[in-house]
């Protein structure tokens, strides 16, 4: 494991440095440094001069920033592959905790170009006390996310048509899926927390592609739009509706 010494200002990175890094606080208040290297993130302890964590990603990181949330600190990682956007990464678990959000369009607004590069991102606290992620890219746009807490935790308040109780699993829904949101719709997740579908209050809604797209857009899940789907009627209880499952 590579090590370095803070006094000597030297850190032996395991892969080429991509030119972006940010300070952050460890779970015990340690002074850490997050560095983008290759297709991953390295976490260095500035006090001990040791590599304390590493995460492997599927694409290089163009920009990153620490996101303090009181009880923990996450990292916002900006990247560009088939599309550009931001994901949140937990240094403690060394895992991604959200999908892609703050998606930007093609570079310079030209559809013939590849995805824009996010040149800068920051964590901002609004007047409501909520932390959001703001990004700026060479598509000429600044985007501000919804509150980070909302992306990490299912909403507790009722949705459009009241609160939906958690229900047992249905035989017609794959056994690893579950529902854990409120209102007239609910997310369907696998055991790792990934979203694999949605529950809607009526079959008509489930068959209405525009309604499904509106729900996905409102939940910052536009990457699921256009995916092949299966409509499975809800036979769990008297709540009715249907599941829209993404293949």
PDB file of N, CA and C in Angstrom, residues 2-85:
ATOM      1  N   UNK A   2       0.707   2.160  -0.968  1.00  0.00           N
ATOM      2  CA  UNK A   2       1.545   3.339  -1.006  1.00  0.00           C
ATOM      3  C   UNK A   2       1.324   4.212   0.217  1.00  0.00           C
ATOM      4  N   UNK A   3       2.354   4.842   0.695  1.00  0.00           N
ATOM      5  CA  UNK A   3       2.234   5.759   1.817  1.00  0.00           C
ATOM      6  C   UNK A   3       3.019   7.020   1.520  1.00  0.00           C
ATOM      7  N   UNK A   4       2.726   8.077   2.222  1.00  0.00           N
ATOM      8  CA  UNK A   4       3.451   9.335   2.079  1.00  0.00           C
ATOM      9  C   UNK A   4       3.528  10.012   3.421  1.00  0.00           C
ATOM     10  N   UNK A   5       4.284  11.091   3.499  1.00  0.00           N
ATOM     11  CA  UNK A   5       4.439  11.823   4.750  1.00  0.00           C
ATOM     12  C   UNK A   5       3.994  13.253   4.540  1.00  0.00           C
ATOM     13  N   UNK A   6       3.093  13.722   5.439  1.00  0.00           N
ATOM     14  CA  UNK A   6       2.589  15.079   5.322  1.00  0.00           C
ATOM     15  C   UNK A   6       3.721  16.084   5.452  1.00  0.00           C
ATOM     16  N   UNK A   7       4.671  15.835   6.371  1.00  0.00           N
ATOM     17  CA  UNK A   7       5.763  16.778   6.583  1.00  0.00           C
ATOM     18  C   UNK A   7       6.599  16.956   5.319  1.00  0.00           C
ATOM     19  N   UNK A   8       6.769  15.865   4.563  1.00  0.00           N
ATOM     20  CA  UNK A   8       7.549  15.932   3.340  1.00  0.00           C
ATOM     21  C   UNK A   8       6.744  16.363   2.132  1.00  0.00           C
ATOM     22  N   UNK A   9       5.409  16.563   2.327  1.00  0.00           N
ATOM     23  CA  UNK A   9       4.521  16.950   1.242  1.00  0.00           C
ATOM     24  C   UNK A   9       4.604  15.986   0.063  1.00  0.00           C
ATOM     25  N   UNK A  10       4.714  14.687   0.353  1.00  0.00           N
ATOM     26  CA  UNK A  10       4.819  13.707  -0.712  1.00  0.00           C
ATOM     27  C   UNK A  10       3.820  12.572  -0.493  1.00  0.00           C
ATOM     28  N   UNK A  11       3.090  12.249  -1.564  1.00  0.00           N
ATOM     29  CA  UNK A  11       2.173  11.125  -1.529  1.00  0.00           C
ATOM     30  C   UNK A  11       2.391  10.288  -2.776  1.00  0.00           C
ATOM     31  N   UNK A  12       2.635   9.006  -2.579  1.00  0.00           N
ATOM     32  CA  UNK A  12       2.863   8.121  -3.718  1.00  0.00           C
ATOM     33  C   UNK A  12       1.564   7.551  -4.234  1.00  0.00           C
ATOM     34  N   UNK A  13       0.920   8.216  -5.180  1.00  0.00           N
ATOM     35  CA  UNK A  13      -0.357   7.759  -5.723  1.00  0.00           C
ATOM     36  C   UNK A  13      -0.165   6.485  -6.535  1.00  0.00           C
ATOM     37  N   UNK A  14      -1.185   5.624  -6.511  1.00  0.00           N
ATOM     38  CA  UNK A  14      -1.081   4.330  -7.191  1.00  0.00           C
ATOM     39  C   UNK A  14      -1.297   4.440  -8.692  1.00  0.00           C
ATOM     40  N   UNK A  15      -1.964   5.537  -9.144  1.00  0.00           N
ATOM     41  CA  UNK A  15      -2.226   5.736 -10.565  1.00  0.00           C
ATOM     42  C   UNK A  15      -2.015   7.218 -10.893  1.00  0.00           C
ATOM     43  N   UNK A  16      -1.944   7.545 -12.172  1.00  0.00           N
ATOM     44  CA  UNK A  16      -1.743   8.948 -12.543  1.00  0.00           C
ATOM     45  C   UNK A  16      -2.820   9.853 -11.957  1.00  0.00           C
ATOM     46  N   UNK A  17      -2.398  10.999 -11.471  1.00  0.00           N
ATOM     47  CA  UNK A  17      -3.283  11.987 -10.872  1.00  0.00           C
ATOM     48  C   UNK A  17      -4.060  12.705 -11.966  1.00  0.00           C
ATOM     49  N   UNK A  18      -5.380  12.878 -11.755  1.00  0.00           N
ATOM     50  CA  UNK A  18      -6.218  13.506 -12.776  1.00  0.00           C
ATOM     51  C   UNK A  18      -6.373  15.011 -12.562  1.00  0.00           C
ATOM     52  N   UNK A  19      -5.694  15.567 -11.576  1.00  0.00           N
ATOM     53  CA  UNK A  19      -5.698  17.011 -11.404  1.00  0.00           C
ATOM     54  C   UNK A  19      -6.810  17.550 -10.532  1.00  0.00           C
ATOM     55  N   UNK A  20      -7.573  16.677  -9.866  1.00  0.00           N
ATOM     56  CA  UNK A  20      -8.640  17.157  -8.981  1.00  0.00           C
ATOM     57  C   UNK A  20      -8.546  16.450  -7.637  1.00  0.00           C
ATOM     58  N   UNK A  21      -8.710  17.227  -6.575  1.00  0.00           N
ATOM     59  CA  UNK A  21      -8.715  16.675  -5.226  1.00  0.00           C
ATOM     60  C   UNK A  21      -9.446  17.645  -4.318  1.00  0.00           C
ATOM     61  N   UNK A  22      -9.857  17.158  -3.148  1.00  0.00           N
ATOM     62  CA  UNK A  22     -10.578  18.002  -2.202  1.00  0.00           C
ATOM     63  C   UNK A  22     -10.346  17.503  -0.791  1.00  0.00           C
ATOM     64  N   UNK A  23     -10.275  18.401   0.206  1.00  0.00           N
ATOM     65  CA  UNK A  23     -10.161  17.961   1.602  1.00  0.00           C
ATOM     66  C   UNK A  23     -11.514  17.549   2.148  1.00  0.00           C
ATOM     67  N   UNK A  24     -11.514  16.658   3.122  1.00  0.00           N
ATOM     68  CA  UNK A  24     -12.750  16.271   3.798  1.00  0.00           C
ATOM     69  C   UNK A  24     -12.422  15.723   5.174  1.00  0.00           C
ATOM     70  N   UNK A  25     -13.443  15.634   6.003  1.00  0.00           N
ATOM     71  CA  UNK A  25     -13.298  15.104   7.349  1.00  0.00           C
ATOM     72  C   UNK A  25     -13.708  13.640   7.384  1.00  0.00           C
ATOM     73  N   UNK A  26     -12.888  12.815   8.056  1.00  0.00           N
ATOM     74  CA  UNK A  26     -13.218  11.412   8.212  1.00  0.00           C
ATOM     75  C   UNK A  26     -14.325  11.212   9.222  1.00  0.00           C
ATOM     76  N   UNK A  27     -14.792   9.984   9.349  1.00  0.00           N
ATOM     77  CA  UNK A  27     -15.887   9.678  10.263  1.00  0.00           C
ATOM     78  C   UNK A  27     -15.527   9.976  11.711  1.00  0.00           C
ATOM     79  N   UNK A  28     -14.242   9.948  12.046  1.00  0.00           N
ATOM     80  CA  UNK A  28     -13.797  10.269  13.406  1.00  0.00           C
ATOM     81  C   UNK A  28     -13.168  11.638  13.516  1.00  0.00           C
ATOM     82  N   UNK A  29     -13.406  12.502  12.521  1.00  0.00           N
ATOM     83  CA  UNK A  29     -12.860  13.845  12.532  1.00  0.00           C
ATOM     84  C   UNK A  29     -11.469  13.957  11.936  1.00  0.00           C
ATOM     85  N   UNK A  30     -10.965  12.872  11.315  1.00  0.00           N
ATOM     86  CA  UNK A  30      -9.627  12.906  10.731  1.00  0.00           C
ATOM     87  C   UNK A  30      -9.579  13.865   9.539  1.00  0.00           C
ATOM     88  N   UNK A  31      -8.381  14.384   9.288  1.00  0.00           N
ATOM     89  CA  UNK A  31      -8.163  15.228   8.112  1.00  0.00           C
ATOM     90  C   UNK A  31      -7.799  14.322   6.938  1.00  0.00           C
ATOM     91  N   UNK A  32      -8.696  14.226   5.964  1.00  0.00           N
ATOM     92  CA  UNK A  32      -8.482  13.369   4.820  1.00  0.00           C
ATOM     93  C   UNK A  32      -8.357  14.204   3.554  1.00  0.00           C
ATOM     94  N   UNK A  33      -7.775  13.598   2.539  1.00  0.00           N
ATOM     95  CA  UNK A  33      -7.674  14.211   1.220  1.00  0.00           C
ATOM     96  C   UNK A  33      -8.179  13.206   0.201  1.00  0.00           C
ATOM     97  N   UNK A  34      -9.190  13.607  -0.573  1.00  0.00           N
ATOM     98  CA  UNK A  34      -9.731  12.755  -1.625  1.00  0.00           C
ATOM     99  C   UNK A  34      -9.106  13.169  -2.952  1.00  0.00           C
ATOM    100  N   UNK A  35      -8.563  12.184  -3.662  1.00  0.00           N
ATOM    101  CA  UNK A  35      -7.844  12.454  -4.906  1.00  0.00           C
ATOM    102  C   UNK A  35      -8.411  11.574  -6.016  1.00  0.00           C
ATOM    103  N   UNK A  36      -8.680  12.174  -7.175  1.00  0.00           N
ATOM    104  CA  UNK A  36      -9.136  11.400  -8.334  1.00  0.00           C
ATOM    105  C   UNK A  36      -7.924  10.849  -9.067  1.00  0.00           C
ATOM    106  N   UNK A  37      -7.874   9.522  -9.197  1.00  0.00           N
ATOM    107  CA  UNK A  37      -6.764   8.866  -9.896  1.00  0.00           C
ATOM    108  C   UNK A  37      -7.341   7.819 -10.848  1.00  0.00           C
ATOM    109  N   UNK A  38      -6.851   7.798 -12.080  1.00  0.00           N
ATOM    110  CA  UNK A  38      -7.342   6.812 -13.033  1.00  0.00           C
ATOM    111  C   UNK A  38      -8.860   6.829 -13.105  1.00  0.00           C
ATOM    112  N   UNK A  39      -9.462   5.651 -12.884  1.00  0.00           N
ATOM    113  CA  UNK A  39     -10.918   5.535 -12.805  1.00  0.00           C
ATOM    114  C   UNK A  39     -11.322   5.251 -11.367  1.00  0.00           C
ATOM    115  N   UNK A  40     -10.807   6.022 -10.444  1.00  0.00           N
ATOM    116  CA  UNK A  40     -11.113   5.769  -9.046  1.00  0.00           C
ATOM    117  C   UNK A  40     -10.842   6.972  -8.170  1.00  0.00           C
ATOM    118  N   UNK A  41     -11.074   6.768  -6.867  1.00  0.00           N
ATOM    119  CA  UNK A  41     -10.846   7.783  -5.846  1.00  0.00           C
ATOM    120  C   UNK A  41      -9.945   7.180  -4.778  1.00  0.00           C
ATOM    121  N   UNK A  42      -8.927   7.909  -4.359  1.00  0.00           N
ATOM    122  CA  UNK A  42      -8.098   7.500  -3.233  1.00  0.00           C
ATOM    123  C   UNK A  42      -8.312   8.460  -2.083  1.00  0.00           C
ATOM    124  N   UNK A  43      -8.413   7.917  -0.872  1.00  0.00           N
ATOM    125  CA  UNK A  43      -8.575   8.724   0.341  1.00  0.00           C
ATOM    126  C   UNK A  43      -7.289   8.618   1.156  1.00  0.00           C
ATOM    127  N   UNK A  44      -6.663   9.746   1.398  1.00  0.00           N
ATOM    128  CA  UNK A  44      -5.400   9.793   2.148  1.00  0.00           C
ATOM    129  C   UNK A  44      -5.614  10.467   3.494  1.00  0.00           C
ATOM    130  N   UNK A  45      -4.986   9.919   4.521  1.00  0.00           N
ATOM    131  CA  UNK A  45      -5.001  10.499   5.858  1.00  0.00           C
ATOM    132  C   UNK A  45      -3.844  11.493   5.944  1.00  0.00           C
ATOM    133  N   UNK A  46      -4.162  12.776   6.071  1.00  0.00           N
ATOM    134  CA  UNK A  46      -3.121  13.799   6.091  1.00  0.00           C
ATOM    135  C   UNK A  46      -2.277  13.746   7.366  1.00  0.00           C
ATOM    136  N   UNK A  47      -2.848  13.264   8.464  1.00  0.00           N
ATOM    137  CA  UNK A  47      -2.100  13.196   9.714  1.00  0.00           C
ATOM    138  C   UNK A  47      -1.111  12.038   9.709  1.00  0.00           C
ATOM    139  N   UNK A  48      -1.573  10.879   9.244  1.00  0.00           N
ATOM    140  CA  UNK A  48      -0.700   9.713   9.245  1.00  0.00           C
ATOM    141  C   UNK A  48       0.038   9.490   7.944  1.00  0.00           C
ATOM    142  N   UNK A  49      -0.372  10.222   6.891  1.00  0.00           N
ATOM    143  CA  UNK A  49       0.271  10.064   5.607  1.00  0.00           C
ATOM    144  C   UNK A  49       0.037   8.710   4.972  1.00  0.00           C
ATOM    145  N   UNK A  50      -1.138   8.099   5.201  1.00  0.00           N
ATOM    146  CA  UNK A  50      -1.418   6.769   4.688  1.00  0.00           C
ATOM    147  C   UNK A  50      -2.665   6.757   3.821  1.00  0.00           C
ATOM    148  N   UNK A  51      -2.666   5.846   2.871  1.00  0.00           N
ATOM    149  CA  UNK A  51      -3.848   5.598   2.059  1.00  0.00           C
ATOM    150  C   UNK A  51      -4.843   4.800   2.892  1.00  0.00           C
ATOM    151  N   UNK A  52      -6.036   5.374   3.143  1.00  0.00           N
ATOM    152  CA  UNK A  52      -7.006   4.725   4.032  1.00  0.00           C
ATOM    153  C   UNK A  52      -8.230   4.209   3.289  1.00  0.00           C
ATOM    154  N   UNK A  53      -8.344   4.500   2.008  1.00  0.00           N
ATOM    155  CA  UNK A  53      -9.503   4.009   1.272  1.00  0.00           C
ATOM    156  C   UNK A  53      -9.350   4.236  -0.212  1.00  0.00           C
ATOM    157  N   UNK A  54     -10.044   3.409  -0.975  1.00  0.00           N
ATOM    158  CA  UNK A  54     -10.013   3.550  -2.432  1.00  0.00           C
ATOM    159  C   UNK A  54     -11.317   3.027  -3.018  1.00  0.00           C
ATOM    160  N   UNK A  55     -11.843   3.730  -4.004  1.00  0.00           N
ATOM    161  CA  UNK A  55     -13.034   3.292  -4.698  1.00  0.00           C
ATOM    162  C   UNK A  55     -12.793   3.205  -6.183  1.00  0.00           C
ATOM    163  N   UNK A  56     -13.198   2.093  -6.789  1.00  0.00           N
ATOM    164  CA  UNK A  56     -13.088   1.906  -8.231  1.00  0.00           C
ATOM    165  C   UNK A  56     -14.397   2.322  -8.889  1.00  0.00           C
ATOM    166  N   UNK A  57     -14.305   3.116  -9.939  1.00  0.00           N
ATOM    167  CA  UNK A  57     -15.479   3.616 -10.640  1.00  0.00           C
ATOM    168  C   UNK A  57     -15.461   3.147 -12.089  1.00  0.00           C
ATOM    169  N   UNK A  58     -16.566   3.407 -12.798  1.00  0.00           N
ATOM    170  CA  UNK A  58     -16.649   2.973 -14.187  1.00  0.00           C
ATOM    171  C   UNK A  58     -16.247   4.051 -15.171  1.00  0.00           C
ATOM    172  N   UNK A  59     -15.877   5.234 -14.680  1.00  0.00           N
ATOM    173  CA  UNK A  59     -15.475   6.326 -15.551  1.00  0.00           C
ATOM    174  C   UNK A  59     -14.579   7.277 -14.767  1.00  0.00           C
ATOM    175  N   UNK A  60     -13.644   7.967 -15.424  1.00  0.00           N
ATOM    176  CA  UNK A  60     -12.784   8.927 -14.712  1.00  0.00           C
ATOM    177  C   UNK A  60     -13.582  10.071 -14.115  1.00  0.00           C
ATOM    178  N   UNK A  61     -13.049  10.663 -13.056  1.00  0.00           N
ATOM    179  CA  UNK A  61     -13.688  11.782 -12.363  1.00  0.00           C
ATOM    180  C   UNK A  61     -13.064  13.089 -12.859  1.00  0.00           C
ATOM    181  N   UNK A  62     -13.916  14.017 -13.325  1.00  0.00           N
ATOM    182  CA  UNK A  62     -13.442  15.305 -13.831  1.00  0.00           C
ATOM    183  C   UNK A  62     -13.397  16.377 -12.755  1.00  0.00           C
ATOM    184  N   UNK A  63     -14.234  16.253 -11.734  1.00  0.00           N
ATOM    185  CA  UNK A  63     -14.272  17.232 -10.640  1.00  0.00           C
ATOM    186  C   UNK A  63     -14.904  16.558  -9.434  1.00  0.00           C
ATOM    187  N   UNK A  64     -14.567  17.013  -8.240  1.00  0.00           N
ATOM    188  CA  UNK A  64     -15.157  16.451  -7.035  1.00  0.00           C
ATOM    189  C   UNK A  64     -15.167  17.490  -5.933  1.00  0.00           C
ATOM    190  N   UNK A  65     -16.067  17.298  -4.973  1.00  0.00           N
ATOM    191  CA  UNK A  65     -16.169  18.203  -3.839  1.00  0.00           C
ATOM    192  C   UNK A  65     -16.758  17.442  -2.661  1.00  0.00           C
ATOM    193  N   UNK A  66     -16.338  17.802  -1.458  1.00  0.00           N
ATOM    194  CA  UNK A  66     -16.890  17.203  -0.245  1.00  0.00           C
ATOM    195  C   UNK A  66     -18.282  17.776   0.018  1.00  0.00           C
ATOM    196  N   UNK A  67     -19.184  16.914   0.496  1.00  0.00           N
ATOM    197  CA  UNK A  67     -20.560  17.320   0.788  1.00  0.00           C
ATOM    198  C   UNK A  67     -20.850  17.008   2.261  1.00  0.00           C
ATOM    199  N   UNK A  68     -20.634  17.959   3.173  1.00  0.00           N
ATOM    200  CA  UNK A  68     -20.891  17.709   4.595  1.00  0.00           C
ATOM    201  C   UNK A  68     -22.377  17.680   4.895  1.00  0.00           C
ATOM    202  N   UNK A  69     -22.822  16.617   5.586  1.00  0.00           N
ATOM    203  CA  UNK A  69     -24.237  16.449   5.901  1.00  0.00           C
ATOM    204  C   UNK A  69     -24.486  16.339   7.400  1.00  0.00           C
ATOM    205  N   UNK A  70     -23.571  16.825   8.205  1.00  0.00           N
ATOM    206  CA  UNK A  70     -23.742  16.770   9.646  1.00  0.00           C
ATOM    207  C   UNK A  70     -23.198  15.494  10.236  1.00  0.00           C
ATOM    208  N   UNK A  71     -23.915  14.380  10.024  1.00  0.00           N
ATOM    209  CA  UNK A  71     -23.503  13.107  10.601  1.00  0.00           C
ATOM    210  C   UNK A  71     -22.488  12.374   9.738  1.00  0.00           C
ATOM    211  N   UNK A  72     -22.307  12.800   8.501  1.00  0.00           N
ATOM    212  CA  UNK A  72     -21.321  12.180   7.627  1.00  0.00           C
ATOM    213  C   UNK A  72     -20.992  13.128   6.480  1.00  0.00           C
ATOM    214  N   UNK A  73     -19.911  12.815   5.787  1.00  0.00           N
ATOM    215  CA  UNK A  73     -19.493  13.609   4.633  1.00  0.00           C
ATOM    216  C   UNK A  73     -19.415  12.700   3.422  1.00  0.00           C
ATOM    217  N   UNK A  74     -20.083  13.098   2.355  1.00  0.00           N
ATOM    218  CA  UNK A  74     -20.031  12.368   1.101  1.00  0.00           C
ATOM    219  C   UNK A  74     -19.155  13.112   0.106  1.00  0.00           C
ATOM    220  N   UNK A  75     -18.874  12.477  -1.006  1.00  0.00           N
ATOM    221  CA  UNK A  75     -18.164  13.128  -2.102  1.00  0.00           C
ATOM    222  C   UNK A  75     -19.076  13.205  -3.315  1.00  0.00           C
ATOM    223  N   UNK A  76     -19.174  14.390  -3.909  1.00  0.00           N
ATOM    224  CA  UNK A  76     -19.874  14.549  -5.175  1.00  0.00           C
ATOM    225  C   UNK A  76     -18.841  14.413  -6.280  1.00  0.00           C
ATOM    226  N   UNK A  77     -19.085  13.478  -7.219  1.00  0.00           N
ATOM    227  CA  UNK A  77     -18.137  13.173  -8.282  1.00  0.00           C
ATOM    228  C   UNK A  77     -18.756  13.512  -9.633  1.00  0.00           C
ATOM    229  N   UNK A  78     -18.109  14.393 -10.379  1.00  0.00           N
ATOM    230  CA  UNK A  78     -18.571  14.732 -11.720  1.00  0.00           C
ATOM    231  C   UNK A  78     -17.795  13.910 -12.734  1.00  0.00           C
ATOM    232  N   UNK A  79     -18.508  13.344 -13.696  1.00  0.00           N
ATOM    233  CA  UNK A  79     -17.858  12.512 -14.703  1.00  0.00           C
ATOM    234  C   UNK A  79     -18.547  12.693 -16.043  1.00  0.00           C
ATOM    235  N   UNK A  80     -17.889  12.203 -17.088  1.00  0.00           N
ATOM    236  CA  UNK A  80     -18.417  12.336 -18.445  1.00  0.00           C
ATOM    237  C   UNK A  80     -18.127  11.050 -19.196  1.00  0.00           C
ATOM    238  N   UNK A  81     -19.193  10.366 -19.599  1.00  0.00           N
ATOM    239  CA  UNK A  81     -19.067   9.174 -20.441  1.00  0.00           C
ATOM    240  C   UNK A  81     -20.032   9.371 -21.606  1.00  0.00           C
ATOM    241  N   UNK A  82     -21.062   8.511 -21.717  1.00  0.00           N
ATOM    242  CA  UNK A  82     -22.079   8.740 -22.741  1.00  0.00           C
ATOM    243  C   UNK A  82     -22.904   9.980 -22.414  1.00  0.00           C
ATOM    244  N   UNK A  83     -22.980  10.339 -21.141  1.00  0.00           N
ATOM    245  CA  UNK A  83     -23.602  11.578 -20.692  1.00  0.00           C
ATOM    246  C   UNK A  83     -22.855  12.069 -19.472  1.00  0.00           C
ATOM    247  N   UNK A  84     -22.943  13.363 -19.204  1.00  0.00           N
ATOM    248  CA  UNK A  84     -22.222  13.934 -18.076  1.00  0.00           C
ATOM    249  C   UNK A  84     -23.184  14.200 -16.930  1.00  0.00           C
ATOM    250  N   UNK A  85     -22.687  14.097 -15.703  1.00  0.00           N
ATOM    251  CA  UNK A  85     -23.512  14.332 -14.525  1.00  0.00           C
ATOM    252  C   UNK A  85     -22.715  14.084 -13.266  1.00  0.00           C
TER     253      UNK A  85
END
